[in-house]
Coordinates of C-alpha atoms in Angstrom, one line a residue:
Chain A
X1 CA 87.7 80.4 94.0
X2 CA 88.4 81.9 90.8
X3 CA 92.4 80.7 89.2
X4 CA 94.7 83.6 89.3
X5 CA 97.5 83.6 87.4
X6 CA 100.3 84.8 89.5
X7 CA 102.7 87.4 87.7
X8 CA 105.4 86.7 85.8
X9 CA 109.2 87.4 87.7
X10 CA 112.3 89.1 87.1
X11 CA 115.5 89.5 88.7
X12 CA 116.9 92.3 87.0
X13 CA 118.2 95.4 89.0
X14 CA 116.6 98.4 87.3
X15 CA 119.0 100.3 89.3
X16 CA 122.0 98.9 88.5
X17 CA 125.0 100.8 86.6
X18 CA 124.7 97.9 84.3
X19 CA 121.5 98.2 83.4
X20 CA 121.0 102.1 84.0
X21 CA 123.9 102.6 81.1
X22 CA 121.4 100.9 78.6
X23 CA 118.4 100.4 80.1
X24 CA 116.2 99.6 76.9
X25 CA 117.2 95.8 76.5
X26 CA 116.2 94.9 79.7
X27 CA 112.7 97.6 79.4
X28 CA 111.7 95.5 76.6
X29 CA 112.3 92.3 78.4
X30 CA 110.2 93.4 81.1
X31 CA 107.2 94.4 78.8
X32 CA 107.4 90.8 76.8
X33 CA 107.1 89.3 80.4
X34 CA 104.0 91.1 81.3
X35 CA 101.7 94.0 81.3
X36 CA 103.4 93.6 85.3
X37 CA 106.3 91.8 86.5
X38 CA 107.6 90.9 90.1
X39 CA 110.7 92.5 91.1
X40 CA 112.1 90.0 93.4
X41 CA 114.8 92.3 94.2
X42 CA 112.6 95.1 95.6
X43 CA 109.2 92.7 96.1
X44 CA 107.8 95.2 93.9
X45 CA 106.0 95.1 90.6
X46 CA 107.3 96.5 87.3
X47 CA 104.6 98.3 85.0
X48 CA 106.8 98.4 82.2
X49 CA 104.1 99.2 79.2
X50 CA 102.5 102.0 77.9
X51 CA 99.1 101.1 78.4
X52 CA 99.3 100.2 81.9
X53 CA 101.6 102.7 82.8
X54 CA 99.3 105.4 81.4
X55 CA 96.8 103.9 83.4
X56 CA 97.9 103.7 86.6
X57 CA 98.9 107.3 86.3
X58 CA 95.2 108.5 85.2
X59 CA 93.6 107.0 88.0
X60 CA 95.0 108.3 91.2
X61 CA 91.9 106.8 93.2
X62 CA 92.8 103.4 92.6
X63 CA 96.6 103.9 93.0
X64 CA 98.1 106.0 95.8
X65 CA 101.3 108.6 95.0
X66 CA 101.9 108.3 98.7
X67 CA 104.7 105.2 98.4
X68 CA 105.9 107.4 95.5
X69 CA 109.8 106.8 96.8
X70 CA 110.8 103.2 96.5
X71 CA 111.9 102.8 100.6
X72 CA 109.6 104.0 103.5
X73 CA 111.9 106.2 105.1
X74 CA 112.0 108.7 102.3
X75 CA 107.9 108.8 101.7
X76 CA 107.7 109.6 105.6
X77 CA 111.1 112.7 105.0
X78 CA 108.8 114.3 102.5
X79 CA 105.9 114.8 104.7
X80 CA 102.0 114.7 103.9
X81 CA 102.9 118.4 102.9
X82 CA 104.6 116.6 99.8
X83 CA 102.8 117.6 96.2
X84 CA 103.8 114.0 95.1
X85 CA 102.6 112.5 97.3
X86 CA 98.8 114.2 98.7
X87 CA 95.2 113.3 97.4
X88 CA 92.4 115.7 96.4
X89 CA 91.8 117.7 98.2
X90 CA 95.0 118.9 100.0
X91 CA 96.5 118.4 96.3
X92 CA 94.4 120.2 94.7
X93 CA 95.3 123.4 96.8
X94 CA 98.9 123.0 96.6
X95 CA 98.6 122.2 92.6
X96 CA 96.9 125.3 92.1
X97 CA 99.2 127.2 94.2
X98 CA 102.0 125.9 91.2
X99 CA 99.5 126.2 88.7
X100 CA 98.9 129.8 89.1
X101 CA 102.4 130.5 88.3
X102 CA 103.3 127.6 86.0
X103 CA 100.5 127.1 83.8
X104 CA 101.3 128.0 80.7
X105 CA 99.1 131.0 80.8
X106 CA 101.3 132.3 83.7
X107 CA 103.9 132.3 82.0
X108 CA 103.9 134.0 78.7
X109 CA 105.2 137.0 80.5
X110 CA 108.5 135.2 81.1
X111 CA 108.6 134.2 77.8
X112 CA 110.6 136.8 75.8
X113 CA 113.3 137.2 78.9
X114 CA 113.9 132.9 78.8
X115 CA 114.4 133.0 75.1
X116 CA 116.6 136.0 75.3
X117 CA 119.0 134.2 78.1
X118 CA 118.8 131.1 76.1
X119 CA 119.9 132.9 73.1
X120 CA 122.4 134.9 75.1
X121 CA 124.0 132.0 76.6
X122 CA 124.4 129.8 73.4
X123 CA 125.8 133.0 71.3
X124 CA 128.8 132.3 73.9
X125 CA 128.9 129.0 73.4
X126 CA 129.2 129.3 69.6
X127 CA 131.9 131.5 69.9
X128 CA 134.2 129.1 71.8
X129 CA 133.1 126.3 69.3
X130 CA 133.9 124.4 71.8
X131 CA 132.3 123.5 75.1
X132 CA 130.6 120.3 77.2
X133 CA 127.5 120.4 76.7
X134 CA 126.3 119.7 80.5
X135 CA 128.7 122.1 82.2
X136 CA 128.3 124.5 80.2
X137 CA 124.8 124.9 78.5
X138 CA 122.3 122.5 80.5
X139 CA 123.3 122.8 83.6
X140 CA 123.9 126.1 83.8
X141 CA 120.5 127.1 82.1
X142 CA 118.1 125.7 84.4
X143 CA 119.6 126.6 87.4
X144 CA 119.7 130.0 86.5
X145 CA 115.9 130.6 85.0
X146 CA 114.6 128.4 87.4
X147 CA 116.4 129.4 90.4
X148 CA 115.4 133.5 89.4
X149 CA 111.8 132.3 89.2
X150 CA 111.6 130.7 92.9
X151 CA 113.4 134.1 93.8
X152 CA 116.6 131.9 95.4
X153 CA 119.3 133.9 97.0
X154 CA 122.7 133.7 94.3
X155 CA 124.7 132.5 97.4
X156 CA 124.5 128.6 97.5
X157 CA 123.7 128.3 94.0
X158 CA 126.2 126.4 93.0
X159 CA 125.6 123.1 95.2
X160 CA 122.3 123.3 94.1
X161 CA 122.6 120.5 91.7
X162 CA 124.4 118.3 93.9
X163 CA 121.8 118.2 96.2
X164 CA 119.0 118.0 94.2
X165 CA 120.8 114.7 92.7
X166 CA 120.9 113.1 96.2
X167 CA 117.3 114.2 96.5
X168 CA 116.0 112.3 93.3
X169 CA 118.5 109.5 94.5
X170 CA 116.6 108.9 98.1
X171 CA 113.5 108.0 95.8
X172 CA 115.3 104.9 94.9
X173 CA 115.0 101.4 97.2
X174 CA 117.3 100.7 99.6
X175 CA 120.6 100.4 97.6
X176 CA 123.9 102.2 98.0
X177 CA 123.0 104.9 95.5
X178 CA 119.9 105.6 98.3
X179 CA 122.0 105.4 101.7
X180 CA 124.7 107.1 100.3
X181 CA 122.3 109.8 99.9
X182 CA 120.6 110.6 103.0
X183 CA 123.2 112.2 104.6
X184 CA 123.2 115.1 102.6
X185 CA 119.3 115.7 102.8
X186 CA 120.3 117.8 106.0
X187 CA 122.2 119.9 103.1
X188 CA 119.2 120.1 101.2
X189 CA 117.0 120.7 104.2
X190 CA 119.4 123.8 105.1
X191 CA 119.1 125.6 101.8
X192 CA 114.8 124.9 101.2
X193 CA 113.7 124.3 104.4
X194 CA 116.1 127.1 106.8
X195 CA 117.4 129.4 104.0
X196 CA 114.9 129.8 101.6
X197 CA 112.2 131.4 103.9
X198 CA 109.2 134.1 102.9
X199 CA 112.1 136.9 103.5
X200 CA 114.7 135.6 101.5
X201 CA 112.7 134.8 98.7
X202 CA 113.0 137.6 95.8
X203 CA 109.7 139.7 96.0
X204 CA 107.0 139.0 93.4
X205 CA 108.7 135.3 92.9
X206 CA 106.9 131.6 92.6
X207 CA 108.6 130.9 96.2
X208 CA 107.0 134.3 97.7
X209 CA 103.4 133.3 95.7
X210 CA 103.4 130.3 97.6
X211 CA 103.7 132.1 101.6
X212 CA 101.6 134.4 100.1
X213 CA 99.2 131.8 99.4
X214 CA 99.3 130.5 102.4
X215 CA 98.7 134.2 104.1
X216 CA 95.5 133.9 101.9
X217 CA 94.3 130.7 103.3
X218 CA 94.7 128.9 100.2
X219 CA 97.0 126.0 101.6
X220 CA 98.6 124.9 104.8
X221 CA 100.5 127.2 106.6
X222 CA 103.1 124.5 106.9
X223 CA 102.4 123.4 103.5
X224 CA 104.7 126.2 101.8
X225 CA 108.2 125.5 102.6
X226 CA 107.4 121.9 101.4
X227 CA 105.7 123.7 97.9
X228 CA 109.1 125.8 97.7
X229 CA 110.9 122.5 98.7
X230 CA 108.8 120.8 95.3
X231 CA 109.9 124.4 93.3
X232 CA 113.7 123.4 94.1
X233 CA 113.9 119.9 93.9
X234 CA 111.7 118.7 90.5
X235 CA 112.3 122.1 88.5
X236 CA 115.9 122.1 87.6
X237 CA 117.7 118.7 87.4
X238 CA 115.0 117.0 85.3
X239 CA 115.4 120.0 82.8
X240 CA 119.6 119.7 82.8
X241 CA 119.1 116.3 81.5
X242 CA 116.7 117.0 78.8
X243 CA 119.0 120.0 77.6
X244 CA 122.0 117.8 77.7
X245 CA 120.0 115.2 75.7
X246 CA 119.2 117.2 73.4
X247 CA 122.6 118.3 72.4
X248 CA 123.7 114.6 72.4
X249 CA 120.6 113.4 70.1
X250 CA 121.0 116.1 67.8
X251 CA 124.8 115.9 67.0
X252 CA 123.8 111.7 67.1
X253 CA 121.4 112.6 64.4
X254 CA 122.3 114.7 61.8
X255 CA 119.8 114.0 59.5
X256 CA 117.6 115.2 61.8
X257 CA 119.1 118.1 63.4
X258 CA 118.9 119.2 58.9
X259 CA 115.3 118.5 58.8
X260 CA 114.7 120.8 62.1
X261 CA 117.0 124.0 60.2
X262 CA 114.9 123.2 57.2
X263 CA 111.3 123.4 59.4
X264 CA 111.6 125.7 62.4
X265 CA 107.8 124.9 63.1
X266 CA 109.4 121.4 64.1
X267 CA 110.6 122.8 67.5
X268 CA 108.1 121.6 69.9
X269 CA 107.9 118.1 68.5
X270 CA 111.5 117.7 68.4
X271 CA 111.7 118.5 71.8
X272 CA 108.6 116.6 72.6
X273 CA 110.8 113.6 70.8
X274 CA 113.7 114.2 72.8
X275 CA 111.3 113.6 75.8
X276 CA 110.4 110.7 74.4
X277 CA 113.3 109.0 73.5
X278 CA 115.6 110.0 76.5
X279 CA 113.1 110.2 79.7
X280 CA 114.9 112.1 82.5
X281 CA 112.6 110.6 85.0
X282 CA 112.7 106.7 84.5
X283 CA 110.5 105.7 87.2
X284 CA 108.5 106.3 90.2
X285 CA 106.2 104.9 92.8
X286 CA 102.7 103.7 93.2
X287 CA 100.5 101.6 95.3
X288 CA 97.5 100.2 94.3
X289 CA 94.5 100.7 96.9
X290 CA 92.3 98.1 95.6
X291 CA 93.0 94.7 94.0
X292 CA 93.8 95.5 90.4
X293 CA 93.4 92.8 87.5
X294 CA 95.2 93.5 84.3
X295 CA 94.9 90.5 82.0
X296 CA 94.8 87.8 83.7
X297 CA 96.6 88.9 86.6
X298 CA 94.9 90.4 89.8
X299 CA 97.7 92.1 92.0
X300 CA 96.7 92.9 95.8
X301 CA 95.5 95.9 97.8
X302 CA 98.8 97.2 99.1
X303 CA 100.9 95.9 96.5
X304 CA 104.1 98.4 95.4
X305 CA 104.8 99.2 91.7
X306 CA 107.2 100.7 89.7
X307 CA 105.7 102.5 86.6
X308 CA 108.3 102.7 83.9
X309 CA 108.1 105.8 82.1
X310 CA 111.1 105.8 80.2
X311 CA 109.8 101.8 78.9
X312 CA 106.8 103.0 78.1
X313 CA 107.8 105.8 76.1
X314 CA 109.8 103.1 73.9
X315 CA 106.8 100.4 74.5
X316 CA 106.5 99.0 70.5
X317 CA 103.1 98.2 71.4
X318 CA 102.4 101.8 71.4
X319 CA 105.3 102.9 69.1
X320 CA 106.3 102.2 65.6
X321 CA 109.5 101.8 65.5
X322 CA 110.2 102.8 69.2
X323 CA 113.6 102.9 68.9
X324 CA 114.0 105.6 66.2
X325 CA 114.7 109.0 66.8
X326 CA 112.2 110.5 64.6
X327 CA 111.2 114.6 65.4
X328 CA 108.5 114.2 62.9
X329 CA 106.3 111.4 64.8
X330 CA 103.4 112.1 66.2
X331 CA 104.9 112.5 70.4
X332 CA 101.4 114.2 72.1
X333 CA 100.8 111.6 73.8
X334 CA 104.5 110.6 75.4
X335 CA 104.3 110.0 79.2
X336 CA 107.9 112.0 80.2
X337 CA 106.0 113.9 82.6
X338 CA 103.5 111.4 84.2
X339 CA 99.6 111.8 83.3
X340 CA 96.9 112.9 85.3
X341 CA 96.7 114.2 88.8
X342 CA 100.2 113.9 89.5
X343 CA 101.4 115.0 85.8
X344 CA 104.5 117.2 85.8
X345 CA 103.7 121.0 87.3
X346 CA 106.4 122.6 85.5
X347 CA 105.7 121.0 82.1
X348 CA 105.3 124.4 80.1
X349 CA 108.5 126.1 81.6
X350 CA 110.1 123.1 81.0
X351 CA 108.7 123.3 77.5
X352 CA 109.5 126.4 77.2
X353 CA 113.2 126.5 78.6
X354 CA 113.9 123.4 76.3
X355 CA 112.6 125.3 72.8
X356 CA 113.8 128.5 73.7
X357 CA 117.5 126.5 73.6
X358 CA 116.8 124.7 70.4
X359 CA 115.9 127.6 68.8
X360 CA 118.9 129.6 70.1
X361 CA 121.0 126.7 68.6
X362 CA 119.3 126.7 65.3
X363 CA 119.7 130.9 65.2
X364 CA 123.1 130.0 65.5
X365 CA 124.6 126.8 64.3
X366 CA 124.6 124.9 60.9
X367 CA 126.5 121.3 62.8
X368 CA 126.9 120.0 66.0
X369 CA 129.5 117.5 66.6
X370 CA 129.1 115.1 70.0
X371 CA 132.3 113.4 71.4
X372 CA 132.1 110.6 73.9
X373 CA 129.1 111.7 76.2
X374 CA 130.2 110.1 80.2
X375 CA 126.5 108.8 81.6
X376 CA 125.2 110.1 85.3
X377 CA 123.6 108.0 87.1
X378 CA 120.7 108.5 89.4
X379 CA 118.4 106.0 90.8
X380 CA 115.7 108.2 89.5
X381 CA 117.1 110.5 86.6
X382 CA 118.7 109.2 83.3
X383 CA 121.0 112.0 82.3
X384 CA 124.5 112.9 81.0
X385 CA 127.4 113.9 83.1
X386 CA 129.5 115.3 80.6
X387 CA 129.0 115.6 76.5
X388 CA 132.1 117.4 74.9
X389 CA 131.0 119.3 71.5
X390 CA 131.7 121.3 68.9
X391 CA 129.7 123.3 66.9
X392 CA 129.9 124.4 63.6
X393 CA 128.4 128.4 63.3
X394 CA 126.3 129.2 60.4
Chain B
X1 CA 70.6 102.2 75.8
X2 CA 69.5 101.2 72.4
X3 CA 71.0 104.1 71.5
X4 CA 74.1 106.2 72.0
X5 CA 73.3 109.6 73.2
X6 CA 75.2 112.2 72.1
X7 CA 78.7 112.9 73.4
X8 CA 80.3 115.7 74.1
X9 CA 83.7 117.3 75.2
X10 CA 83.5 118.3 78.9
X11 CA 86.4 120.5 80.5
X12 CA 87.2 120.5 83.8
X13 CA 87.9 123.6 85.2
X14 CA 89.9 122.9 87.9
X15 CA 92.7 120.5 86.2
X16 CA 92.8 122.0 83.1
X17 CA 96.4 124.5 83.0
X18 CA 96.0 125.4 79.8
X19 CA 99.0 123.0 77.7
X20 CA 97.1 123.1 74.3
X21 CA 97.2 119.8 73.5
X22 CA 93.9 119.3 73.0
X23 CA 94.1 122.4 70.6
X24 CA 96.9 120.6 68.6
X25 CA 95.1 116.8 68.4
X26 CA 91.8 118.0 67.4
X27 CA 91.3 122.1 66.1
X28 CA 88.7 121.5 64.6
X29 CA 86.7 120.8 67.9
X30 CA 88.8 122.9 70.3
X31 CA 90.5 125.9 70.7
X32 CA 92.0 127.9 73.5
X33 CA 91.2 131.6 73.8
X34 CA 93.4 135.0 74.4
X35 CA 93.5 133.8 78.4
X36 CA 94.8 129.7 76.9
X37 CA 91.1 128.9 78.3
X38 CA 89.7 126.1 76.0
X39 CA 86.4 126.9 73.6
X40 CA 84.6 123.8 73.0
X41 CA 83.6 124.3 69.1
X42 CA 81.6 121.7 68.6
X43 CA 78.7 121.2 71.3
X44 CA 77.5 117.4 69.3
X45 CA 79.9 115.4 68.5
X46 CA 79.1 113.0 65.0
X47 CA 80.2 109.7 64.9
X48 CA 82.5 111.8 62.6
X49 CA 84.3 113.7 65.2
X50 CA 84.9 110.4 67.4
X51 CA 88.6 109.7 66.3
X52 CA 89.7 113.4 66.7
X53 CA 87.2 113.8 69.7
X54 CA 89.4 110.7 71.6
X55 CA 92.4 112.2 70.6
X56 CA 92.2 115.4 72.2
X57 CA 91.7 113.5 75.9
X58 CA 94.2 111.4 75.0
X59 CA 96.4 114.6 74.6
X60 CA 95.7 116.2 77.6
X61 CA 98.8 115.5 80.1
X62 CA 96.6 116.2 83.0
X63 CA 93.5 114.3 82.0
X64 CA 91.1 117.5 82.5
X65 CA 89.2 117.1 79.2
X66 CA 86.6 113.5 78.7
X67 CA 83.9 112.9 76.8
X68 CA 80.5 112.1 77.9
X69 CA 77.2 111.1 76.7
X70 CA 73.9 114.0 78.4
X71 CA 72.8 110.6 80.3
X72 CA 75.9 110.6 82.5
X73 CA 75.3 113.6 84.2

């Protein structure tokens, strides 16, 4: 028998309001500990590195999506319909579905009309001078190009968000944040699964694509109202909390916010970095199917594990200087929206949704001044809940 | 082997949406068309092309572009 070293141990809550207001201390503790570390809280593991992380996420053979929600009541809601949560080749099917509408290819047609309502919407802004960032820029912007995309009905709008956040907070493990949750699934379940049906889906939309897709054979009949489910639930909340990031890391960063006016062809990296620095998605599930040895550690078939995207993205093993907000470093390779099989659908509109409102912004304003920003919290999502700014017109 | 065959970018079809990042890590040995389809530009990679060759799969958020030697197919 060979010696296995068992991993080393933490007791930290990763969920915690303490720890989710700064979470980057205890991130780097847990990547000094090991490439994994126990959770003895959850009896989970941490994968708190770059490396590993990026790993784990490029090979979904060896580590199953299915446990992607950190309690078992939640994996079993979401169905095997769930786009998380399948393996080739019922994945495949429903990816492409998404793909065919949210490559980036797909959507250069959408282009010009996204950057017009970004620019149209931050013109108002700059008028007021005035305005919260998150009310009134990235929570409004999503919701309304995303939400015209799937073809949702206008009525109902406006809880959208709210449900969504309980959504991402049923991923977590069994904690308040979780059960205090659940009940309003039925809420979510009522506007996806009962309301937003082939007929009251806008005609030509991505939610009518995917019945349509469907009618062709492509997927599951009962596979679409879960892919219009994924539409609703990952495409607009993730997206508020880069957009209210970005406000808040550009008025915390002047000098930066200068070199971006001075260089326009920055725009993507700075976004990219924004990613980086401030993950909306922290962390999500895995399982691995086959014992896994990383160093001198060899973690069971069956055992859970929390991959850390938000520490990897800061892992100094990876990163100079993690911790610097820096729009000129080279960010291709950032993990904000997974790797792999399971990488993030809506990347490009998310992209593209995110650029379109820098570059609105830098049509329009020479400063941008950040009061006190009031955190969110989500056992999933790192995000703002309010960011009062001002900005300073050209 | 005693030797290292030769390596090439490989595509795959079916995973690849078309993000670019490939394009932007390494344009010298990729390139996506009119349709954001990616060219392969350079068919042999030299020991050369190696660093920029591994960049461009490192790039790609999906993982739909490797590199492979003629023997492992």
């Amino acid at each position: 028998m060979s010696l296995i070293t068992t991993a080393p141990r933490s007791d930290v809550d990763i969920f915690s309001d303490e720890i989710m207001a700064e979470p980057y201390p205890a991130f780097r503790e847990l990547r000094d500990a090991g490439p994994v570390v126990h959770l003895d809280r959850f009896d989970m593991y941490a994968v708190p590195r770059y490396r590993e992380v990026r790993h784990v996420l490029g090979d979904w053979e060896s580590f199953s999506s299915a446990d992607i929600a950190f309690n078992d009541k939640f994996n079993r809601y979401m169905s095997d319909f769930s786009v998380l949560r399948a393996d080739p080749p019922l994945h495949d099917a429903m990816r492409s579905t998404l793909a065919a509408r949210l490559a980036r290819r797909a959507l250069r047609e959408q282009e010009p009309e996204i950057r017009r309502r970004a620019a149209r919407l931050v013109r108002g802004l700059i008028e007021r001078g005035s305005f919260d960032a998150v009310a009134d820029l990235a929570r409004r912007f999503p919701v309304e190009i995303v939400g015209d995309l799937i073809g949702l009905r206008e009525e109902g709008r406006e809880d959208l968000l709210r449900m969504i956040d309980a959504n991402f907070n049923c991923f977590g493990p069994d904690n308040e944040r979780t059960r205090d949750s659940f009940p309003k699934l039925a809420k979510v379940a009522d506007y996806v699964l009962v309301g937003a049906t082939r007929e009251n889906l806008a005609e030509g939309s991505m939610g009518r694509a995917v019945f349509e897709a469907a009618d062709a054979g492509a997927i599951p009949v009962q596979a679409a109202p879960w892919l219009v489910m994924a539409y609703v639930t990952a495409g607009m909340d993730t997206t508020v909390n880069a957009l209210g990031h970005c406000l808040w890391l550009m008025a915390e960063h002047p000098d930066q916010w200068q070199l971006l006016r001075a260089d326009r062809s920055l725009v993507p990296q700075a976004f990219r970095e924004i990613l980086r620095y401030e993950s909306p998605v922290q962390a999500f599930g895995r399982t691995v199917r086959t014992d896994w040895t990383v160093e001198d550690v060899t973690l069971p078939a069956g055992a859970k594990l929390a991959v850390l995207y938000g520490s990897a993205n800061r892992d100094e093993r990876r990163w100079a200087d993690p911790n610097r907000f820096d729009i000129t470093r080279d960010n291709l390779e950032h993990l904000t929206f997974g790797y792999g099989l399971h990488a993030c659908a809506g990347q490009a509109l998310a992209r593209l949704e995110g650029e379109a409102v820098l570059s609105a912004l830098l049509d329009g304003v020479s400063h941008i001044q950040a009061g006190t920003p009031v955190r969110h919290f989500n056992n999933i999502l790192r995000g703002l809940e309010s960011l009062p700014v001002t900005v300073v017109p050209n | 082997m005693e030797h290292a065959g030769i390596e090439r970018l490989l595509v795959d079809r079916n995973r690849c949406e078309g993000y670019g990042m490939c394009q932007q890590a390494a344009p010298d040995l990729i390139h996506l068309d009119d349709e954001d389809e990616p060219v392969i530009d350079v068919a042999e990679l030299s020991a050369a092309h190696k660093p920029l060759a591994n960049a461009a799969v490192r790039a790609c958020p999906v993982a739909a572009l490797t590199l492979s030697g003629p023997t492992a197919h």
